[in-house]
Amino acid sequence: MSPLFLATALVFAQPARAADCPAPPNGWPTEDWPDARAEVAAAKAAQIQALEDYAFTLQGKDAERKGLRTDGVVIIHKGRVVYERYGRGFDASKRHLSWSMSKSFTSALVGIAEKRGALSLDDSICEHVKASRQDNCAITVRNLMEFASGLDWREDYENGGSYQTSSVLAMLYGEGRRDMVSFITAHERSDAPGTSWRYSSGDATLLAGVLDAVLRPELGRDWPWVLLLDKLGMKSATWERDGKGVVVGSSYLHATPRDLAKFGYFYLRNGCWAGEQILPEDWVARSTRVSEPIKLKSYERGQDDVQGWQWWLNRPIPGVQTELPFPSVPEGAFAARGHWGQSMSIIPSKELIVVRTADDRDGSFSLDTFLKLAIAVVEELP
């Protein structure tokens, strides 16, 4: 090996310097967030009241499950917590099930694994896990990131279709829970990988299985904490596992709203934390572009369903949809979202993160309206 090649390799092998990942003005909230709630409450009382009048309006008895059932809201502006409130018996210390917000964490961990050289987005899944059906070896890591595996997956919940035909319910609660990778890869395909978009908890959970296969041998079964959660100071985070001990990448991360906001801040800071570039430098940009398969063919996609790499985007879809999913919110915003009203929204142009945990059941909640009211709380703040 030549001295020049060795020197070049050593340069690229070095971790990012603090100068490449500068501290934000209010520091890194690894331990806790700087607190500006009192001053914002005094300056923005009317806007806060409007937000609360919308989000905290439980209708009837709690057991009836009607209306907006907000469990917690945390707003972070320029690295400071400027608003926080809880409902229905929750408080700042209590974890909340994030449901499909978990998928965005899984996406981030793929980026970290790529940066470590543990996998490539163009790897076949069968380079890392055993597929129940050999033809599913055509599926790549990239296909899973884009919900483009082509698997004939039924993402039906409690109000859609038959419980007996739902792939996701069988995975989480039925035969699939013992070994989710085997269960997912036993599905037949309806399309060639990469040619269609279908929202799938199977794709996200299969991703977690691939990650477990490449990271557990070196880092142990707690690799999500070693590589990400502990670094961000997400001390509340727990993540349920299947019968094989693999974290359920689609659905089962639990954390407090304050800790969920740290993940948002991590993306707002381009994958930097405490002087370390944890994600590849271009990962956030790549993750928040509209995925290619969604432009080609999609299954059961609504107007709000614009996705990148397991993030929901406030962008048009070139050649398909000109309208923004959330017209009251600046273009370029993106969010991790979950069942029953969970959301962690990042609005880069406002340096804003808005977390909401909830138990909505009736479909009356509007994320667009909620974020419009949250933006009003921080408008004109220093």
PDB file of C-alpha atoms in Angstrom, residues 52-311:
ATOM      1  CA  GLU A  52     -54.829  24.395  23.432  1.00  0.00           C
ATOM      2  CA  ASP A  53     -58.389  25.120  22.370  1.00  0.00           C
ATOM      3  CA  TYR A  54     -57.741  22.910  19.360  1.00  0.00           C
ATOM      4  CA  ALA A  55     -55.528  20.129  20.723  1.00  0.00           C
ATOM      5  CA  PHE A  56     -56.799  19.633  24.270  1.00  0.00           C
ATOM      6  CA  THR A  57     -60.539  19.316  23.795  1.00  0.00           C
ATOM      7  CA  LEU A  58     -61.434  15.816  24.920  1.00  0.00           C
ATOM      8  CA  GLN A  59     -65.114  15.228  24.157  1.00  0.00           C
ATOM      9  CA  GLY A  60     -67.327  13.210  26.489  1.00  0.00           C
ATOM     10  CA  LYS A  61     -65.954  10.417  28.656  1.00  0.00           C
ATOM     11  CA  ASP A  62     -62.446   9.183  28.006  1.00  0.00           C
ATOM     12  CA  ALA A  63     -63.717   5.642  27.523  1.00  0.00           C
ATOM     13  CA  GLU A  64     -65.840   6.800  24.571  1.00  0.00           C
ATOM     14  CA  ARG A  65     -62.674   7.607  22.603  1.00  0.00           C
ATOM     15  CA  LYS A  66     -64.133  10.599  20.805  1.00  0.00           C
ATOM     16  CA  GLY A  67     -62.477  13.811  19.621  1.00  0.00           C
ATOM     17  CA  LEU A  68     -58.864  14.888  19.928  1.00  0.00           C
ATOM     18  CA  ARG A  69     -57.303  12.762  22.642  1.00  0.00           C
ATOM     19  CA  THR A  70     -53.999  14.570  23.090  1.00  0.00           C
ATOM     20  CA  ASP A  71     -51.613  13.001  25.610  1.00  0.00           C
ATOM     21  CA  GLY A  72     -48.691  15.403  25.237  1.00  0.00           C
ATOM     22  CA  VAL A  73     -47.350  18.297  23.204  1.00  0.00           C
ATOM     23  CA  VAL A  74     -43.769  19.592  23.266  1.00  0.00           C
ATOM     24  CA  ILE A  75     -42.592  22.449  21.048  1.00  0.00           C
ATOM     25  CA  ILE A  76     -38.871  23.065  20.546  1.00  0.00           C
ATOM     26  CA  HIS A  77     -37.783  26.325  18.918  1.00  0.00           C
ATOM     27  CA  LYS A  78     -34.130  27.100  18.237  1.00  0.00           C
ATOM     28  CA  GLY A  79     -33.056  24.387  20.634  1.00  0.00           C
ATOM     29  CA  ARG A  80     -35.221  25.489  23.583  1.00  0.00           C
ATOM     30  CA  VAL A  81     -38.466  24.039  24.887  1.00  0.00           C
ATOM     31  CA  VAL A  82     -40.993  26.837  24.490  1.00  0.00           C
ATOM     32  CA  TYR A  83     -44.223  24.966  25.209  1.00  0.00           C
ATOM     33  CA  GLU A  84     -45.199  21.735  26.945  1.00  0.00           C
ATOM     34  CA  ARG A  85     -48.485  20.300  28.150  1.00  0.00           C
ATOM     35  CA  TYR A  86     -49.886  16.857  28.954  1.00  0.00           C
ATOM     36  CA  GLY A  87     -53.340  15.327  29.207  1.00  0.00           C
ATOM     37  CA  ARG A  88     -55.185  12.130  30.117  1.00  0.00           C
ATOM     38  CA  GLY A  89     -52.897  11.275  33.038  1.00  0.00           C
ATOM     39  CA  PHE A  90     -49.607  11.672  31.176  1.00  0.00           C
ATOM     40  CA  ASP A  91     -46.697  13.854  32.303  1.00  0.00           C
ATOM     41  CA  ALA A  92     -43.146  14.612  31.182  1.00  0.00           C
ATOM     42  CA  SER A  93     -41.762  11.453  32.808  1.00  0.00           C
ATOM     43  CA  LYS A  94     -44.063   8.944  31.121  1.00  0.00           C
ATOM     44  CA  ARG A  95     -43.137   7.084  27.959  1.00  0.00           C
ATOM     45  CA  HIS A  96     -45.602   6.911  25.101  1.00  0.00           C
ATOM     46  CA  LEU A  97     -45.888   4.268  22.404  1.00  0.00           C
ATOM     47  CA  SER A  98     -44.766   5.932  19.199  1.00  0.00           C
ATOM     48  CA  TRP A  99     -46.256   3.350  16.832  1.00  0.00           C
ATOM     49  CA  SER A 100     -44.989   4.034  13.289  1.00  0.00           C
ATOM     50  CA  MET A 101     -42.766   6.907  14.339  1.00  0.00           C
ATOM     51  CA  SER A 102     -40.455   3.946  15.004  1.00  0.00           C
ATOM     52  CA  LYS A 103     -39.957   3.593  11.251  1.00  0.00           C
ATOM     53  CA  SER A 104     -38.067   6.901  11.052  1.00  0.00           C
ATOM     54  CA  PHE A 105     -35.684   5.694  13.776  1.00  0.00           C
ATOM     55  CA  THR A 106     -35.091   2.512  11.793  1.00  0.00           C
ATOM     56  CA  SER A 107     -34.355   4.639   8.733  1.00  0.00           C
ATOM     57  CA  ALA A 108     -31.774   6.630  10.691  1.00  0.00           C
ATOM     58  CA  LEU A 109     -30.095   3.440  11.881  1.00  0.00           C
ATOM     59  CA  VAL A 110     -29.731   2.311   8.267  1.00  0.00           C
ATOM     60  CA  GLY A 111     -27.841   5.547   7.618  1.00  0.00           C
ATOM     61  CA  ILE A 112     -25.557   4.892  10.570  1.00  0.00           C
ATOM     62  CA  ALA A 113     -24.945   1.327   9.378  1.00  0.00           C
ATOM     63  CA  GLU A 114     -24.108   2.601   5.895  1.00  0.00           C
ATOM     64  CA  LYS A 115     -21.649   5.112   7.354  1.00  0.00           C
ATOM     65  CA  ARG A 116     -19.970   2.305   9.302  1.00  0.00           C
ATOM     66  CA  GLY A 117     -19.655   0.231   6.129  1.00  0.00           C
ATOM     67  CA  ALA A 118     -21.858  -2.502   7.598  1.00  0.00           C
ATOM     68  CA  LEU A 119     -24.179  -2.551   4.584  1.00  0.00           C
ATOM     69  CA  SER A 120     -24.975  -0.891   1.284  1.00  0.00           C
ATOM     70  CA  LEU A 121     -28.378   0.294   0.160  1.00  0.00           C
ATOM     71  CA  ASP A 122     -28.048  -1.897  -2.919  1.00  0.00           C
ATOM     72  CA  ASP A 123     -27.398  -5.080  -0.941  1.00  0.00           C
ATOM     73  CA  SER A 124     -29.858  -7.909  -1.409  1.00  0.00           C
ATOM     74  CA  ILE A 125     -31.590  -8.703   1.850  1.00  0.00           C
ATOM     75  CA  CYS A 126     -30.290 -12.265   1.429  1.00  0.00           C
ATOM     76  CA  GLU A 127     -26.728 -11.053   1.894  1.00  0.00           C
ATOM     77  CA  HIS A 128     -27.709 -10.575   5.539  1.00  0.00           C
ATOM     78  CA  VAL A 129     -30.848 -12.570   6.404  1.00  0.00           C
ATOM     79  CA  LYS A 130     -32.460 -15.799   5.238  1.00  0.00           C
ATOM     80  CA  ALA A 131     -35.627 -15.251   3.189  1.00  0.00           C
ATOM     81  CA  SER A 132     -38.459 -17.761   3.436  1.00  0.00           C
ATOM     82  CA  ARG A 133     -38.994 -17.421  -0.311  1.00  0.00           C
ATOM     83  CA  GLN A 134     -35.881 -17.459  -2.484  1.00  0.00           C
ATOM     84  CA  ASP A 135     -37.389 -15.084  -5.067  1.00  0.00           C
ATOM     85  CA  ASN A 136     -37.549 -12.377  -2.400  1.00  0.00           C
ATOM     86  CA  CYS A 137     -33.759 -12.176  -2.515  1.00  0.00           C
ATOM     87  CA  ALA A 138     -34.409  -9.670  -5.324  1.00  0.00           C
ATOM     88  CA  ILE A 139     -35.408  -7.157  -2.630  1.00  0.00           C
ATOM     89  CA  THR A 140     -32.690  -4.695  -1.633  1.00  0.00           C
ATOM     90  CA  VAL A 141     -32.162  -2.531   1.426  1.00  0.00           C
ATOM     91  CA  ARG A 142     -33.057   0.496  -0.717  1.00  0.00           C
ATOM     92  CA  ASN A 143     -36.369  -1.117  -1.713  1.00  0.00           C
ATOM     93  CA  LEU A 144     -37.264  -1.517   1.955  1.00  0.00           C
ATOM     94  CA  MET A 145     -36.317   2.088   2.707  1.00  0.00           C
ATOM     95  CA  GLU A 146     -38.705   3.241  -0.036  1.00  0.00           C
ATOM     96  CA  PHE A 147     -41.613   0.916   0.859  1.00  0.00           C
ATOM     97  CA  ALA A 148     -40.959  -0.658  -2.525  1.00  0.00           C
ATOM     98  CA  SER A 149     -40.293  -4.308  -1.707  1.00  0.00           C
ATOM     99  CA  GLY A 150     -43.183  -5.331  -3.971  1.00  0.00           C
ATOM    100  CA  LEU A 151     -44.458  -7.717  -1.277  1.00  0.00           C
ATOM    101  CA  ASP A 152     -48.206  -8.326  -1.309  1.00  0.00           C
ATOM    102  CA  TRP A 153     -48.577  -6.893   2.178  1.00  0.00           C
ATOM    103  CA  ARG A 154     -51.909  -6.053   3.851  1.00  0.00           C
ATOM    104  CA  GLU A 155     -51.491  -3.032   6.154  1.00  0.00           C
ATOM    105  CA  ASP A 156     -54.999  -3.247   7.647  1.00  0.00           C
ATOM    106  CA  TYR A 157     -55.656  -2.044  11.192  1.00  0.00           C
ATOM    107  CA  GLU A 158     -58.612  -2.291  13.540  1.00  0.00           C
ATOM    108  CA  ASN A 159     -61.054  -0.553  11.187  1.00  0.00           C
ATOM    109  CA  GLY A 160     -59.945  -1.829   7.798  1.00  0.00           C
ATOM    110  CA  GLY A 161     -60.672  -5.217   6.286  1.00  0.00           C
ATOM    111  CA  SER A 162     -60.568  -8.517   8.126  1.00  0.00           C
ATOM    112  CA  TYR A 163     -58.321  -9.175  11.097  1.00  0.00           C
ATOM    113  CA  GLN A 164     -57.659 -12.597   9.594  1.00  0.00           C
ATOM    114  CA  THR A 165     -56.194 -11.156   6.364  1.00  0.00           C
ATOM    115  CA  SER A 166     -54.121  -8.314   7.866  1.00  0.00           C
ATOM    116  CA  SER A 167     -50.398  -8.908   7.446  1.00  0.00           C
ATOM    117  CA  VAL A 168     -49.443  -6.324  10.048  1.00  0.00           C
ATOM    118  CA  LEU A 169     -51.785  -7.650  12.734  1.00  0.00           C
ATOM    119  CA  ALA A 170     -50.534 -11.190  12.136  1.00  0.00           C
ATOM    120  CA  MET A 171     -46.950  -9.942  12.391  1.00  0.00           C
ATOM    121  CA  LEU A 172     -47.447  -7.978  15.604  1.00  0.00           C
ATOM    122  CA  TYR A 173     -49.935 -10.193  17.434  1.00  0.00           C
ATOM    123  CA  GLY A 174     -50.213 -13.526  15.637  1.00  0.00           C
ATOM    124  CA  GLU A 175     -47.998 -16.137  14.017  1.00  0.00           C
ATOM    125  CA  GLY A 176     -45.447 -13.580  12.842  1.00  0.00           C
ATOM    126  CA  ARG A 177     -44.408 -12.330  16.256  1.00  0.00           C
ATOM    127  CA  ARG A 178     -42.128 -15.323  16.881  1.00  0.00           C
ATOM    128  CA  ASP A 179     -39.850 -14.596  13.898  1.00  0.00           C
ATOM    129  CA  MET A 180     -40.865 -11.504  11.967  1.00  0.00           C
ATOM    130  CA  VAL A 181     -38.181 -11.729   9.257  1.00  0.00           C
ATOM    131  CA  SER A 182     -39.320 -15.234   8.297  1.00  0.00           C
ATOM    132  CA  PHE A 183     -42.969 -14.188   8.371  1.00  0.00           C
ATOM    133  CA  ILE A 184     -42.444 -11.100   6.187  1.00  0.00           C
ATOM    134  CA  THR A 185     -40.260 -12.840   3.613  1.00  0.00           C
ATOM    135  CA  ALA A 186     -42.810 -15.659   3.279  1.00  0.00           C
ATOM    136  CA  HIS A 187     -45.152 -13.199   1.519  1.00  0.00           C
ATOM    137  CA  GLU A 188     -45.527 -13.403  -2.241  1.00  0.00           C
ATOM    138  CA  ARG A 189     -44.821 -10.340  -4.380  1.00  0.00           C
ATOM    139  CA  SER A 190     -47.371  -8.386  -6.362  1.00  0.00           C
ATOM    140  CA  ASP A 191     -44.751  -6.230  -8.125  1.00  0.00           C
ATOM    141  CA  ALA A 192     -41.080  -6.302  -8.987  1.00  0.00           C
ATOM    142  CA  PRO A 193     -39.009  -4.610  -6.243  1.00  0.00           C
ATOM    143  CA  GLY A 194     -38.556  -0.891  -6.820  1.00  0.00           C
ATOM    144  CA  THR A 195     -41.510  -0.468  -9.162  1.00  0.00           C
ATOM    145  CA  SER A 196     -44.315   0.460  -6.748  1.00  0.00           C
ATOM    146  CA  TRP A 197     -44.936   2.097  -3.362  1.00  0.00           C
ATOM    147  CA  ARG A 198     -46.990   0.380  -0.683  1.00  0.00           C
ATOM    148  CA  TYR A 199     -46.905   1.560   2.936  1.00  0.00           C
ATOM    149  CA  SER A 200     -45.701  -1.474   4.860  1.00  0.00           C
ATOM    150  CA  SER A 201     -44.779  -2.188   8.441  1.00  0.00           C
ATOM    151  CA  GLY A 202     -43.320  -5.369   6.988  1.00  0.00           C
ATOM    152  CA  ASP A 203     -40.706  -3.457   5.005  1.00  0.00           C
ATOM    153  CA  ALA A 204     -39.640  -1.457   8.078  1.00  0.00           C
ATOM    154  CA  THR A 205     -39.475  -4.501  10.330  1.00  0.00           C
ATOM    155  CA  LEU A 206     -37.523  -6.472   7.744  1.00  0.00           C
ATOM    156  CA  LEU A 207     -35.079  -3.553   7.689  1.00  0.00           C
ATOM    157  CA  ALA A 208     -34.629  -3.939  11.441  1.00  0.00           C
ATOM    158  CA  GLY A 209     -33.902  -7.616  10.887  1.00  0.00           C
ATOM    159  CA  VAL A 210     -31.212  -6.762   8.331  1.00  0.00           C
ATOM    160  CA  LEU A 211     -29.706  -4.217  10.722  1.00  0.00           C
ATOM    161  CA  ASP A 212     -29.718  -6.724  13.567  1.00  0.00           C
ATOM    162  CA  ALA A 213     -27.894  -9.254  11.409  1.00  0.00           C
ATOM    163  CA  VAL A 214     -25.088  -6.839  10.490  1.00  0.00           C
ATOM    164  CA  LEU A 215     -24.735  -4.957  13.784  1.00  0.00           C
ATOM    165  CA  ARG A 216     -25.445  -7.418  16.577  1.00  0.00           C
ATOM    166  CA  PRO A 217     -22.292  -9.542  16.068  1.00  0.00           C
ATOM    167  CA  GLU A 218     -20.083  -6.544  16.856  1.00  0.00           C
ATOM    168  CA  LEU A 219     -22.260  -4.411  19.125  1.00  0.00           C
ATOM    169  CA  GLY A 220     -24.606  -6.855  20.853  1.00  0.00           C
ATOM    170  CA  ARG A 221     -28.404  -6.915  20.943  1.00  0.00           C
ATOM    171  CA  ASP A 222     -28.624  -3.303  22.164  1.00  0.00           C
ATOM    172  CA  TRP A 223     -27.070  -1.812  19.029  1.00  0.00           C
ATOM    173  CA  PRO A 224     -29.879   0.817  18.626  1.00  0.00           C
ATOM    174  CA  TRP A 225     -28.867   2.312  21.973  1.00  0.00           C
ATOM    175  CA  VAL A 226     -25.122   2.066  21.316  1.00  0.00           C
ATOM    176  CA  LEU A 227     -25.341   3.756  17.917  1.00  0.00           C
ATOM    177  CA  LEU A 228     -28.136   6.298  18.433  1.00  0.00           C
ATOM    178  CA  LEU A 229     -30.477   6.379  21.421  1.00  0.00           C
ATOM    179  CA  ASP A 230     -27.825   6.628  24.153  1.00  0.00           C
ATOM    180  CA  LYS A 231     -25.857   9.196  22.165  1.00  0.00           C
ATOM    181  CA  LEU A 232     -28.901  11.470  22.011  1.00  0.00           C
ATOM    182  CA  GLY A 233     -29.573  11.027  25.709  1.00  0.00           C
ATOM    183  CA  MET A 234     -32.885   9.269  25.088  1.00  0.00           C
ATOM    184  CA  LYS A 235     -32.866   7.662  28.523  1.00  0.00           C
ATOM    185  CA  SER A 236     -36.580   6.893  28.426  1.00  0.00           C
ATOM    186  CA  ALA A 237     -36.406   4.874  25.213  1.00  0.00           C
ATOM    187  CA  THR A 238     -37.505   1.241  25.175  1.00  0.00           C
ATOM    188  CA  TRP A 239     -38.041  -0.853  22.053  1.00  0.00           C
ATOM    189  CA  GLU A 240     -39.976  -4.105  22.036  1.00  0.00           C
ATOM    190  CA  ARG A 241     -38.605  -7.187  20.256  1.00  0.00           C
ATOM    191  CA  ASP A 242     -39.939 -10.199  18.421  1.00  0.00           C
ATOM    192  CA  GLY A 243     -39.409 -13.784  19.547  1.00  0.00           C
ATOM    193  CA  LYS A 244     -35.910 -13.774  18.018  1.00  0.00           C
ATOM    194  CA  GLY A 245     -34.884 -10.735  20.050  1.00  0.00           C
ATOM    195  CA  VAL A 246     -34.948  -8.306  17.093  1.00  0.00           C
ATOM    196  CA  VAL A 247     -36.408  -4.834  17.699  1.00  0.00           C
ATOM    197  CA  VAL A 248     -39.711  -4.315  15.904  1.00  0.00           C
ATOM    198  CA  GLY A 249     -38.536  -1.614  13.526  1.00  0.00           C
ATOM    199  CA  SER A 250     -42.005  -0.593  12.422  1.00  0.00           C
ATOM    200  CA  SER A 251     -43.938  -0.040  15.581  1.00  0.00           C
ATOM    201  CA  TYR A 252     -42.750  -0.534  19.126  1.00  0.00           C
ATOM    202  CA  LEU A 253     -40.411   2.251  20.226  1.00  0.00           C
ATOM    203  CA  HIS A 254     -41.604   3.954  23.431  1.00  0.00           C
ATOM    204  CA  ALA A 255     -40.211   7.283  24.712  1.00  0.00           C
ATOM    205  CA  THR A 256     -41.208  10.546  26.353  1.00  0.00           C
ATOM    206  CA  PRO A 257     -42.130  13.494  24.102  1.00  0.00           C
ATOM    207  CA  ARG A 258     -39.026  15.372  25.271  1.00  0.00           C
ATOM    208  CA  ASP A 259     -36.836  12.479  24.182  1.00  0.00           C
ATOM    209  CA  LEU A 260     -38.661  12.086  20.875  1.00  0.00           C
ATOM    210  CA  ALA A 261     -37.919  15.756  20.263  1.00  0.00           C
ATOM    211  CA  LYS A 262     -34.189  15.011  20.630  1.00  0.00           C
ATOM    212  CA  PHE A 263     -34.441  12.750  17.593  1.00  0.00           C
ATOM    213  CA  GLY A 264     -36.067  15.604  15.698  1.00  0.00           C
ATOM    214  CA  TYR A 265     -33.291  17.958  16.744  1.00  0.00           C
ATOM    215  CA  PHE A 266     -30.739  15.393  15.573  1.00  0.00           C
ATOM    216  CA  TYR A 267     -32.259  15.608  12.077  1.00  0.00           C
ATOM    217  CA  LEU A 268     -32.603  19.384  12.274  1.00  0.00           C
ATOM    218  CA  ARG A 269     -28.838  19.473  12.953  1.00  0.00           C
ATOM    219  CA  ASN A 270     -28.166  17.276   9.891  1.00  0.00           C
ATOM    220  CA  GLY A 271     -27.324  14.126  11.850  1.00  0.00           C
ATOM    221  CA  CYS A 272     -24.812  15.827  14.155  1.00  0.00           C
ATOM    222  CA  TRP A 273     -24.751  15.442  17.914  1.00  0.00           C
ATOM    223  CA  ALA A 274     -22.261  16.669  20.501  1.00  0.00           C
ATOM    224  CA  GLY A 275     -19.545  17.242  17.924  1.00  0.00           C
ATOM    225  CA  GLU A 276     -19.997  13.932  16.109  1.00  0.00           C
ATOM    226  CA  GLN A 277     -21.379  13.498  12.594  1.00  0.00           C
ATOM    227  CA  ILE A 278     -23.373  10.349  13.337  1.00  0.00           C
ATOM    228  CA  LEU A 279     -25.245  10.136  10.033  1.00  0.00           C
ATOM    229  CA  PRO A 280     -23.618  10.492   6.621  1.00  0.00           C
ATOM    230  CA  GLU A 281     -23.469  14.201   5.830  1.00  0.00           C
ATOM    231  CA  ASP A 282     -25.974  13.913   2.984  1.00  0.00           C
ATOM    232  CA  TRP A 283     -28.287  11.429   4.702  1.00  0.00           C
ATOM    233  CA  VAL A 284     -30.941  13.885   5.886  1.00  0.00           C
ATOM    234  CA  ALA A 285     -31.164  15.407   2.399  1.00  0.00           C
ATOM    235  CA  ARG A 286     -31.421  11.964   0.790  1.00  0.00           C
ATOM    236  CA  SER A 287     -34.001  10.808   3.311  1.00  0.00           C
ATOM    237  CA  THR A 288     -36.301  13.760   2.738  1.00  0.00           C
ATOM    238  CA  ARG A 289     -36.475  13.643  -1.056  1.00  0.00           C
ATOM    239  CA  VAL A 290     -39.598  12.143  -2.602  1.00  0.00           C
ATOM    240  CA  SER A 291     -38.862   8.484  -3.252  1.00  0.00           C
ATOM    241  CA  GLU A 292     -38.793   7.313  -6.844  1.00  0.00           C
ATOM    242  CA  PRO A 293     -41.249   4.373  -6.584  1.00  0.00           C
ATOM    243  CA  ILE A 294     -44.053   6.606  -5.279  1.00  0.00           C
ATOM    244  CA  LYS A 295     -43.876   8.434  -8.622  1.00  0.00           C
ATOM    245  CA  LEU A 296     -44.433   5.196 -10.545  1.00  0.00           C
ATOM    246  CA  LYS A 297     -47.256   3.273  -8.901  1.00  0.00           C
ATOM    247  CA  SER A 298     -48.825   3.333  -5.466  1.00  0.00           C
ATOM    248  CA  TYR A 299     -51.333   1.365  -3.435  1.00  0.00           C
ATOM    249  CA  GLU A 300     -53.962   3.087  -1.270  1.00  0.00           C
ATOM    250  CA  ARG A 301     -52.056   6.382  -1.219  1.00  0.00           C
ATOM    251  CA  GLY A 302     -53.888   9.452   0.047  1.00  0.00           C
ATOM    252  CA  GLN A 303     -52.969  13.059  -0.743  1.00  0.00           C
ATOM    253  CA  ASP A 304     -51.162  13.342   2.600  1.00  0.00           C
ATOM    254  CA  ASP A 305     -49.037  10.295   1.777  1.00  0.00           C
ATOM    255  CA  VAL A 306     -45.828  11.717   0.363  1.00  0.00           C
ATOM    256  CA  GLN A 307     -42.768   9.857   1.525  1.00  0.00           C
ATOM    257  CA  GLY A 308     -39.015   9.748   1.385  1.00  0.00           C
ATOM    258  CA  TRP A 309     -37.025   7.155   3.289  1.00  0.00           C
ATOM    259  CA  GLN A 310     -39.636   6.355   5.932  1.00  0.00           C
ATOM    260  CA  TRP A 311     -40.317  10.022   6.633  1.00  0.00           C
TER     261      TRP A 311
END
